[in-house]
Short mmCIF file of C-alpha atoms and ligand atoms in Angstrom, two decimals:
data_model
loop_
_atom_site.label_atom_id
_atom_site.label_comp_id
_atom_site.label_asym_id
_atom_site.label_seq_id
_atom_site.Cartn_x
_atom_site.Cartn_y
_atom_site.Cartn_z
CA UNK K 29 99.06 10.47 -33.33
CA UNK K 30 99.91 8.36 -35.57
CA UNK K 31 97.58 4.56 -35.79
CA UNK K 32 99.62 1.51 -34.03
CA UNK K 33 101.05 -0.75 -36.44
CA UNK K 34 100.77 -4.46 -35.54
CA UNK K 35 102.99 -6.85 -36.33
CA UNK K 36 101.05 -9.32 -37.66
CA UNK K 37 97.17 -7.80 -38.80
CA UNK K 38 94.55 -11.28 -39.23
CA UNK K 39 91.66 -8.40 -39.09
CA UNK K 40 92.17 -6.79 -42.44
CA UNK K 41 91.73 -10.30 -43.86
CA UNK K 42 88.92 -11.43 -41.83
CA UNK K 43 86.91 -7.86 -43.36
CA UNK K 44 87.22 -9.98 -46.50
CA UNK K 45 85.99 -13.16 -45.62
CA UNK K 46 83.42 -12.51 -42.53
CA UNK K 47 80.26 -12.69 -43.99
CA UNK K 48 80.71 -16.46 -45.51
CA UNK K 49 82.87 -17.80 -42.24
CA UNK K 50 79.79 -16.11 -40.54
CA UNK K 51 77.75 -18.79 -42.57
CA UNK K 52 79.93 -21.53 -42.74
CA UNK K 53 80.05 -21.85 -38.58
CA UNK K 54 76.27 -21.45 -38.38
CA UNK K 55 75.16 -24.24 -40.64
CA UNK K 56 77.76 -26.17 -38.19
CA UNK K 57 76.23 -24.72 -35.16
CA UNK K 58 72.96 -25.50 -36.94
CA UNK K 59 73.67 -29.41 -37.81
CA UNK K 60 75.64 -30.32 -34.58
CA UNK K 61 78.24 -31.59 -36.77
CA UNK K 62 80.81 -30.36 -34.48
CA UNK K 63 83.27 -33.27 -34.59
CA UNK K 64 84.74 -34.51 -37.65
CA UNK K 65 81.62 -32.78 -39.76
CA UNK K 66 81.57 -32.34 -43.72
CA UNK K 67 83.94 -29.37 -43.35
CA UNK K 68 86.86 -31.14 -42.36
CA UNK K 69 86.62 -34.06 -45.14
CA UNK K 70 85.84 -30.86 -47.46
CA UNK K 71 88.77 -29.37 -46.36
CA UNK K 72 91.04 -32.25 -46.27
CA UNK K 73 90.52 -33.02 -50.33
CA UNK K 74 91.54 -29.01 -50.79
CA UNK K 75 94.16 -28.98 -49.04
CA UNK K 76 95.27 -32.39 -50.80
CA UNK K 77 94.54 -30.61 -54.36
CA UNK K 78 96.70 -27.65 -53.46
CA UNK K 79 99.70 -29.70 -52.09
CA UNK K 80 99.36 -31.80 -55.35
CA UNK K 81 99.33 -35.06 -52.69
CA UNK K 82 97.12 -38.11 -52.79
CA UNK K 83 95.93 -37.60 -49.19
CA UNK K 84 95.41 -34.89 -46.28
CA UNK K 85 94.79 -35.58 -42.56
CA UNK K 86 93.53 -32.72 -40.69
CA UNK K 87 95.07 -32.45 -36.99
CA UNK K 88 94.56 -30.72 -33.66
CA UNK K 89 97.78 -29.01 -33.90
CA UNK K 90 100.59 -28.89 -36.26
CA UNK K 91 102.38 -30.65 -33.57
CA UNK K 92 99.82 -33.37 -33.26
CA UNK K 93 100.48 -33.42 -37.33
CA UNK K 94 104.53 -33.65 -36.87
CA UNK K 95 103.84 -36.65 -34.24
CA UNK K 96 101.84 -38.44 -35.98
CA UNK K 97 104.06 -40.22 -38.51
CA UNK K 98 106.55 -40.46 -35.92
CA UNK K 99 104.05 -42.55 -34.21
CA UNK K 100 103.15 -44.26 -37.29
CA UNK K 101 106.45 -45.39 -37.98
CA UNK K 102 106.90 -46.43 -34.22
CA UNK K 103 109.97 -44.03 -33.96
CA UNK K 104 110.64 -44.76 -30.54
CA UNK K 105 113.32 -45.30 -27.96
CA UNK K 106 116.96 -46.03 -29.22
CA UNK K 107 115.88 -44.21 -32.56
CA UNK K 108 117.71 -40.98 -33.52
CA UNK K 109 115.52 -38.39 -35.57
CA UNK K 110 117.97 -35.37 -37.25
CA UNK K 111 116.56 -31.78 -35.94
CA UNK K 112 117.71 -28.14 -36.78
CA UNK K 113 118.41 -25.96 -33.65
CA UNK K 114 117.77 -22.89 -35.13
CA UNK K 115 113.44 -23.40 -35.28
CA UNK K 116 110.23 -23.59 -33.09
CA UNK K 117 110.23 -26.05 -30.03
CA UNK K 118 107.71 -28.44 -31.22
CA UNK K 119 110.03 -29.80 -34.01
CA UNK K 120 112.16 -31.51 -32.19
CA UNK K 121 109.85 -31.86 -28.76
CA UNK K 122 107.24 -34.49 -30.99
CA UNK K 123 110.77 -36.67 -30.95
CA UNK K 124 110.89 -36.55 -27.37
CA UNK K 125 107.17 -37.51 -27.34
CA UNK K 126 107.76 -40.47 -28.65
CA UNK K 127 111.08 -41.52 -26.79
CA UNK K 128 113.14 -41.41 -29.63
CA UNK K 129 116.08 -38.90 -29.22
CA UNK K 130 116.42 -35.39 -31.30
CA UNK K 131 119.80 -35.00 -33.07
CA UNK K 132 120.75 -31.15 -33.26
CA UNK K 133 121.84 -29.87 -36.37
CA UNK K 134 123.39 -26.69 -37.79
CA UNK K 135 121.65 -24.17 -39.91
CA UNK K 136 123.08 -22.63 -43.17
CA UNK K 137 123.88 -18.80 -42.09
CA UNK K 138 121.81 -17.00 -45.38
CA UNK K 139 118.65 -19.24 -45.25
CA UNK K 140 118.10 -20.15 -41.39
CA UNK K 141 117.13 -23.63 -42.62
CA UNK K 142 119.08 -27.01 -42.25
CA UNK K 143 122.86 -27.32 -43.43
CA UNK K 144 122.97 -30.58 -45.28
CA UNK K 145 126.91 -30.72 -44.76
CA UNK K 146 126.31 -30.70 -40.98
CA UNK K 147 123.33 -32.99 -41.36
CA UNK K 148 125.81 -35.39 -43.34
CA UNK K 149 128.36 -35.64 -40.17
CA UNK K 150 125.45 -35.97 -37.66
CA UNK K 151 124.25 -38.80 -39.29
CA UNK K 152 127.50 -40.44 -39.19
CA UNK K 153 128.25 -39.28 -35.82
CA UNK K 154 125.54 -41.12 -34.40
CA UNK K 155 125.99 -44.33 -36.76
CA UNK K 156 129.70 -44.51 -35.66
CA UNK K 157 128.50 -44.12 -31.48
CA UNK K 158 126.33 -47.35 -31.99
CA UNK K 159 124.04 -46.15 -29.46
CA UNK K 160 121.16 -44.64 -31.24
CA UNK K 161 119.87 -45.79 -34.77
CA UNK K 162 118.74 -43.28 -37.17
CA UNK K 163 115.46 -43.10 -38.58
CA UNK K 164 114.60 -39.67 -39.45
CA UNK K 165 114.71 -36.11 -40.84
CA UNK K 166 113.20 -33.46 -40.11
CA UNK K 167 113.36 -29.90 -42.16
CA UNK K 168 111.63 -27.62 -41.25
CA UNK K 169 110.53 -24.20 -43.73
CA UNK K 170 111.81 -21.82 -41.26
CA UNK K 171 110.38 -18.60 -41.69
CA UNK K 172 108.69 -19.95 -44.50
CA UNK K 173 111.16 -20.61 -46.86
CA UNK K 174 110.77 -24.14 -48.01
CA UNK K 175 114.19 -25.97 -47.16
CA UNK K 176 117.04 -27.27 -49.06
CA UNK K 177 115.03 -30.63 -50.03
CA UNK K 178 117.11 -31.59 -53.25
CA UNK K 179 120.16 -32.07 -51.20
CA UNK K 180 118.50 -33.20 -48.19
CA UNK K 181 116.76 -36.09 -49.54
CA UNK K 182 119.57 -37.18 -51.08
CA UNK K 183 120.90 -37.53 -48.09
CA UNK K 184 117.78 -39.74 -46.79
CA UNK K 185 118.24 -41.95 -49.30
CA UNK K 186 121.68 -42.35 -49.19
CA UNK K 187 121.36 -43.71 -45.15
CA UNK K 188 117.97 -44.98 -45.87
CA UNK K 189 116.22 -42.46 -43.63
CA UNK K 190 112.37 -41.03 -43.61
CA UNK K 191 112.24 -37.57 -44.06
CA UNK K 192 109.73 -35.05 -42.77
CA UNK K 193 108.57 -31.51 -44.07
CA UNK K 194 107.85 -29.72 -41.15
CA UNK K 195 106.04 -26.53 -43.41
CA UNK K 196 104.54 -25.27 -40.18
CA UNK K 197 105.74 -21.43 -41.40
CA UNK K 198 106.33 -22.36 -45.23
CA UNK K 199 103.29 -24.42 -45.96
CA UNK K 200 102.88 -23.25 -49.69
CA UNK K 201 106.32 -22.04 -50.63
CA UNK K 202 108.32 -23.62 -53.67
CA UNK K 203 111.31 -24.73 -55.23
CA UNK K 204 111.09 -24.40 -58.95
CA UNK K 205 107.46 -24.79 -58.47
CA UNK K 206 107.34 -27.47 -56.63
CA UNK K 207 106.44 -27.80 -52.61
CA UNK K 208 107.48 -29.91 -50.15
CA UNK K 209 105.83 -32.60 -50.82
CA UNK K 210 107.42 -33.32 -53.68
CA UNK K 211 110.56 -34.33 -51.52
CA UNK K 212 108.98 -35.41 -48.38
CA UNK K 213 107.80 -38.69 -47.69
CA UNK K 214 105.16 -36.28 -45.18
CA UNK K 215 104.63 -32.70 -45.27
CA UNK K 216 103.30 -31.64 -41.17
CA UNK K 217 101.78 -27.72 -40.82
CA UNK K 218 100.19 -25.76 -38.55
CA UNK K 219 97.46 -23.48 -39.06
CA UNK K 220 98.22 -21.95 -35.60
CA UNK K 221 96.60 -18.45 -36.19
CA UNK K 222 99.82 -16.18 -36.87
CA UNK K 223 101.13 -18.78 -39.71
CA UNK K 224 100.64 -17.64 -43.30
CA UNK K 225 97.54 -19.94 -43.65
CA UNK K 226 96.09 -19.58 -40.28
CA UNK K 227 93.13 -20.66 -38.44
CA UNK K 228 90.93 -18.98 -35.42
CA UNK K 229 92.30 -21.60 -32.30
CA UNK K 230 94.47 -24.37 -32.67
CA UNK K 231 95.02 -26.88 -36.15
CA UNK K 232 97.05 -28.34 -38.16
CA UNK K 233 97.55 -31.23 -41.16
CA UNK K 234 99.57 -33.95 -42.32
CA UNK K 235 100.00 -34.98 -45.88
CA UNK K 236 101.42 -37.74 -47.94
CA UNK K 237 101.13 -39.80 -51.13
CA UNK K 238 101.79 -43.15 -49.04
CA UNK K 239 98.19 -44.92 -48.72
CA UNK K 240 99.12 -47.05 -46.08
CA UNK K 241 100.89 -44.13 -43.58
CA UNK K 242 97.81 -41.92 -44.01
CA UNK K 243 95.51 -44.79 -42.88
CA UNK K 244 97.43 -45.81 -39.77
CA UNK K 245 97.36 -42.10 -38.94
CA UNK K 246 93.87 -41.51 -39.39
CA UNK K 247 93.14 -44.55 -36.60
CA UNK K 248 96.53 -42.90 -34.35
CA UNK K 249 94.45 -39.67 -34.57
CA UNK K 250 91.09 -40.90 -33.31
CA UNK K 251 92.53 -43.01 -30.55
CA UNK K 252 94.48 -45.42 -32.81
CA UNK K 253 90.62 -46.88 -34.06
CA UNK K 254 90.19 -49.79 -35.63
CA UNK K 255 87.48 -50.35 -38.17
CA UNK K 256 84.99 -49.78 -35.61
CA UNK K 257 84.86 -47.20 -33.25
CA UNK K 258 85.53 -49.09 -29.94
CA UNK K 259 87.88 -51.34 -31.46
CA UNK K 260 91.26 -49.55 -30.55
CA UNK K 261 93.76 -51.61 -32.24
CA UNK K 262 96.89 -49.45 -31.17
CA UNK K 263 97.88 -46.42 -28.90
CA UNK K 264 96.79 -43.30 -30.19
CA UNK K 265 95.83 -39.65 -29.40
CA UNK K 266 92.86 -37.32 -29.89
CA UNK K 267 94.43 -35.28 -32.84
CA UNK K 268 91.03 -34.07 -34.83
CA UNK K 269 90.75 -30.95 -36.29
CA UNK K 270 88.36 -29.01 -35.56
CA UNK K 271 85.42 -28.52 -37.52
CA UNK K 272 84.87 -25.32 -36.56
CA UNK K 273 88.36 -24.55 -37.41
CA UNK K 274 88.37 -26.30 -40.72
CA UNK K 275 85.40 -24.06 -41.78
CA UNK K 276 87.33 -20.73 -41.16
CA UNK K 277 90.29 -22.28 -43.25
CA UNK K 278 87.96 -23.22 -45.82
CA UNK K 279 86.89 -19.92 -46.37
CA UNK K 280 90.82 -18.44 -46.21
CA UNK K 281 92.44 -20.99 -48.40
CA UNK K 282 90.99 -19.34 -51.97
CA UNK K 283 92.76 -16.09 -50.72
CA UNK K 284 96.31 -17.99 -49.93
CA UNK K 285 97.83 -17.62 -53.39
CA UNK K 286 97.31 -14.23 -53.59
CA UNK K 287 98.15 -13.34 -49.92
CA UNK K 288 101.25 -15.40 -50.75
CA UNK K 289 101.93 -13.06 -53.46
CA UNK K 290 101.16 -9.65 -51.60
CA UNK K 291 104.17 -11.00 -49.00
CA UNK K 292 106.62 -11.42 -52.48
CA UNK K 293 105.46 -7.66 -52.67
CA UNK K 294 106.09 -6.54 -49.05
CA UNK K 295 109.43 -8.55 -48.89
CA UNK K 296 110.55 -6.62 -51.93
CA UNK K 297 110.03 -3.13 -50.44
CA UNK K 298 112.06 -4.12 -47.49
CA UNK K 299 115.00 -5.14 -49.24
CA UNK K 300 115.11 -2.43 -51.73
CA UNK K 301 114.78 -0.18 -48.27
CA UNK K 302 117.06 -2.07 -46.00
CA UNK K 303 119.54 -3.88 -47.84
CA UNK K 304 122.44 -1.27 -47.45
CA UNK K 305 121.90 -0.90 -43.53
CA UNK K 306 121.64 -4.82 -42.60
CA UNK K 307 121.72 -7.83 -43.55
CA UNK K 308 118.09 -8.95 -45.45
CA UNK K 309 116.70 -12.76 -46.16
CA UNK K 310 118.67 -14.48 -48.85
CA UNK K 311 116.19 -16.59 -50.89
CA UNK K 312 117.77 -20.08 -52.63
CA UNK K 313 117.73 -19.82 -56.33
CA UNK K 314 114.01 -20.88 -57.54
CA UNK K 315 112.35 -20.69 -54.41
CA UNK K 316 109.34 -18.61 -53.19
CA UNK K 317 109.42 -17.82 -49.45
CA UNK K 318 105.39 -17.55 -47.73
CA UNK K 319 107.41 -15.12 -45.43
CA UNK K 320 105.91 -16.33 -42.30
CA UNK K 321 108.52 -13.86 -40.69
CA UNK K 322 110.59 -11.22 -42.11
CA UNK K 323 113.88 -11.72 -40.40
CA UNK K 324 116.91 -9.23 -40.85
CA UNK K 325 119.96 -10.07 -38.57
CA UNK K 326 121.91 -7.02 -36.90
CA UNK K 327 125.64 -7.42 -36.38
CA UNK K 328 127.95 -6.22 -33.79
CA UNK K 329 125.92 -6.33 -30.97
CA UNK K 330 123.42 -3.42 -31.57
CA UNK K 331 120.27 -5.39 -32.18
CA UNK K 332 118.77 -4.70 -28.48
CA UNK K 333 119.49 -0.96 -29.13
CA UNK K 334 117.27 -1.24 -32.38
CA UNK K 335 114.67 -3.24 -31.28
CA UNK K 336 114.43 -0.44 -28.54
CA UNK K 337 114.60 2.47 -30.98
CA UNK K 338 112.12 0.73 -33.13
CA UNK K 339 109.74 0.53 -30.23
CA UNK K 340 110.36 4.10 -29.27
CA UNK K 341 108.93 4.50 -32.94
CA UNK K 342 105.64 2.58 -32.31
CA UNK K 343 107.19 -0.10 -34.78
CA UNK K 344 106.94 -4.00 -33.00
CA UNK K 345 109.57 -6.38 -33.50
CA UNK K 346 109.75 -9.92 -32.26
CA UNK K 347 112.97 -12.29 -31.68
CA UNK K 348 112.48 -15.56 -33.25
CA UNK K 349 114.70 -17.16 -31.71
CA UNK K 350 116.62 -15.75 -28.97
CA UNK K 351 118.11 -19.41 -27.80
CA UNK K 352 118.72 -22.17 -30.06
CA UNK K 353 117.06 -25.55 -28.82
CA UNK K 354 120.27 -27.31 -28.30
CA UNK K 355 120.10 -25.25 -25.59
CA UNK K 356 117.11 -24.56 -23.98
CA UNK K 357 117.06 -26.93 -20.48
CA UNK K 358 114.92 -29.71 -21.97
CA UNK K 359 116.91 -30.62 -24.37
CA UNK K 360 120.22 -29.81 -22.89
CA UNK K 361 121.00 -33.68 -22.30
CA UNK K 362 120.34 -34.56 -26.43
CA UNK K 363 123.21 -34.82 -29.15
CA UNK K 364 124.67 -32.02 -30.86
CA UNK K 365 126.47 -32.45 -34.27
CA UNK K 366 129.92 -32.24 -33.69
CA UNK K 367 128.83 -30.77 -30.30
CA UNK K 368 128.97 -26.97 -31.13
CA UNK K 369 126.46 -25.45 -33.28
CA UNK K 370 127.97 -22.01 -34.56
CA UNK K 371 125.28 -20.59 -37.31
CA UNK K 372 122.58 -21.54 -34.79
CA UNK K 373 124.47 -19.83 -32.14
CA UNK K 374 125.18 -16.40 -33.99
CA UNK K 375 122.15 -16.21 -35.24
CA UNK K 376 120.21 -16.23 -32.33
CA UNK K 377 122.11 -13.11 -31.15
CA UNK K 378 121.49 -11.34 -34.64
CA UNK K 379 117.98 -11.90 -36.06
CA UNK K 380 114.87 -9.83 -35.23
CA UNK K 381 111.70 -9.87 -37.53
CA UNK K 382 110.08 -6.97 -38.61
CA UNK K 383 105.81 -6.62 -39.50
CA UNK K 384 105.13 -8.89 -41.72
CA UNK K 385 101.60 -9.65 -42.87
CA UNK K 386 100.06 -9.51 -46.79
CA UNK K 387 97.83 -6.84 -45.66
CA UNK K 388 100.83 -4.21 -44.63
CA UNK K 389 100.12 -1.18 -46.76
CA UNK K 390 102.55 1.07 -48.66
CA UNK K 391 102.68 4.11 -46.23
CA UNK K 392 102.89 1.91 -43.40
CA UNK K 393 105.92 -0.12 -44.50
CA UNK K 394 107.52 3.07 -45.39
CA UNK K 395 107.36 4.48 -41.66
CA UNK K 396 108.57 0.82 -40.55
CA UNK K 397 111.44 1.63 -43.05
CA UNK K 398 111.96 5.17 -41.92
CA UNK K 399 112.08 3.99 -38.16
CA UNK K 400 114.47 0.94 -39.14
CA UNK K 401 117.24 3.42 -40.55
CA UNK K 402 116.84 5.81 -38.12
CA UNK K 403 117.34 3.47 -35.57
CA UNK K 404 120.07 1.35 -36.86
CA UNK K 405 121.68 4.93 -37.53
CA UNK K 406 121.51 5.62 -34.22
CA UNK K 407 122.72 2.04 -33.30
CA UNK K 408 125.58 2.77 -35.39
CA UNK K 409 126.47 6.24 -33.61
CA UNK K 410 126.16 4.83 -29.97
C1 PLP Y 13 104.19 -23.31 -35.10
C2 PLP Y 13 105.18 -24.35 -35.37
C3 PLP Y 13 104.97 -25.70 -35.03
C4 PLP Y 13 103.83 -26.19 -34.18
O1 PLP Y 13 102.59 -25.83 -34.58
P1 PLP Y 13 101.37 -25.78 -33.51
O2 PLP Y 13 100.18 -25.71 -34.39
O3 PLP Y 13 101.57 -24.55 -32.69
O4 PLP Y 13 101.41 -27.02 -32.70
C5 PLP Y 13 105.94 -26.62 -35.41
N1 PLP Y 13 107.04 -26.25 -36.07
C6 PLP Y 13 107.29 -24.97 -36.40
C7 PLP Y 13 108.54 -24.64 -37.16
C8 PLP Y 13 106.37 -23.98 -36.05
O5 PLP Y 13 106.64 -22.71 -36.38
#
């Protein structure tokens, strides 16, 4: 028998790093500092150094951190805020949150992540209906390849729009060296536990060089607080992050650079094994992917075969994402560029990810390999 392989393995780091998170969330448990203690502010100023921004907000969620400057920027009803289909639910739910309405926009078929073209005609779309006024952008780093921000800030500017990062999966990944926040007037991420910098429960962050947007989300986060404690001076939310939780992420974020660099390494083996059967992740020119998935897409109609085969082979694969969210039932009543989204479309009946995970050894990724030709052979045959 051979061992399972899992798709994503968070134990093989944790071997590494036990001992001090082990310390770290007894001098917590120690000190009582459970809410908003030293760990969170220490964690806050890394984060801020790594991102190469002026200031970091630690959040509940990575949702809580996409709302939050939504909310800041009272984004409400009437407002239109520009969404790709082809990405995670909570991108374009935090919209809803807030009453403003989610604009749907197509995907670029090689890089999953937003088409500026069809962002460019949604925009207008919606200024020529005169119902809803834009406001805002949101890419998101599917998969975690950081998006096209060049062209889509360009784009912000031209119509005067905010635009968001949303680097839930690609917090860390580049464009000639530079992340997100170089482009982004706010960079949102999640440090849900499966992302590439993960935590142990729920957390996420929101980060900016804009003084005055990081204060009013700091009071939004703690029930919109004032200068005193019980002086709420607008509507907010309980968005901390946990202490707890910054503490563990404390303790992974020295390792992130290289883990970043053992998925270039992984990434590389798949293509050189895969690229002549199907069709492998095409990286922009310049950019480095955190590979929060590794996402092939099967043509012709054989991917449930595969995925079938591949379990047959003790080899897990996950769909991300098997509907677009143009239409999923919530959102079924919100605009749609052009109303048809085609790369969204076909790519939800192509992609499947394969293991993915900076800890994925040699002989391991070679049976995933061996099992992936096999089974698109057979694919082929049926
Ligand atoms: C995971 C994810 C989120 C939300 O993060 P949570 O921490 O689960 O709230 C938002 N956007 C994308 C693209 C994600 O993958």
């Amino acid at each position: 028998m051979q061992d399972p392989i899992s798709f994503i393995d968070l134990a093989a780091q944790q071997r590494r790093i036990r001992d001090r998170i082990d310390a770290r969330l007894a001098r917590i448990m120690d000190t009582g500092a459970y809410i908003l203690g030293p760990d969170v502010k220490e964690l806050e100023a890394a984060l801020s150094d790594y991102a190469g921004l002026a200031h970091t907000l630690g959040c509940a969620s990575g949702t809580d951190a996409l709302m939050l400057p939504l909310m800041a920027w009272q984004i409400g009803p009437g407002d239109a805020v520009f969404v790709p289909s082809f990405t995670f639910a909570a991108t374009a739910e935090v919209v809803a949150l807030v009453g403003a309405s989610p604009v749907f926009v197509d995907v670029l078929p090689d890089t999953f992540n937003m088409d500026p073209e069809s962002l460019d005609r949604a925009i207008l779309q919606i200024r020529d209906a005169g119902k809803l006024t834009p406001k805002a952008i949101i890419a998101v780093d599917l998969f975690g390849q950081i998006a096209d921000y060049p062209s889509i800030r360009a784009i912000a500017d031209t119509y005067g729009l905010k635009l968001i990062s949303d680097a839930a999966q690609g917090f860390g990944s580049t464009l000639n060296g530079e992340q997100a926040g170089r482009f982004a007037d706010v960079v949102a991420t999640s440090f849900y536990p499966a992302k590439p910098l993960g935590c142990y429960g729920d957390g996420g962050a929101v980060q900016t060089d804009d003084a005055e947007l990081d204060a009013i989300m700091r009071s939004l986060h703690v029930h919109g607080q004032g200068t005193d404690r019980y002086d709420n001076v607008r509507i907010g939310i309980t968005g901390r992050l946990d202490t707890f939780q910054a503490a563990v992420l404390l303790e992974k974020l020295p390792l992130f650079d290289e883990e970043i660099a053992a998925r270039q390494r992984v990434a590389e083996i798949y293509e050189k094994g895969l690229r002549d059967l199907v069709i492998t992740p095409e990286i922009m020119d310049g950019a480095v992917s955190t590979y929060a998935q590794y996402t092939i897409r099967i043509r012709g109609g054989r991917r449930a075969q595969f995925m079938a085969r591949m379990r047959d082979a003790g080899v897990p694969t996950v769909i991300y994402y098997g509907k677009p969210l143009h239409k999923q039932t919530a959102y079924l009543s919100y605009p749609v560029e052009s109303g048809a989204l085609p790369v969204c479309d076909a790519l939800c009946e192509e992609v499947v990810s394969l293991p993915m995970h900076p800890y994925l050894e040699r002989d391991t990724q070679q049976r995933i390999i061996d099992a992936a030709r096999a089974a698109l052979d057979d694919a082929r045959a049926a």
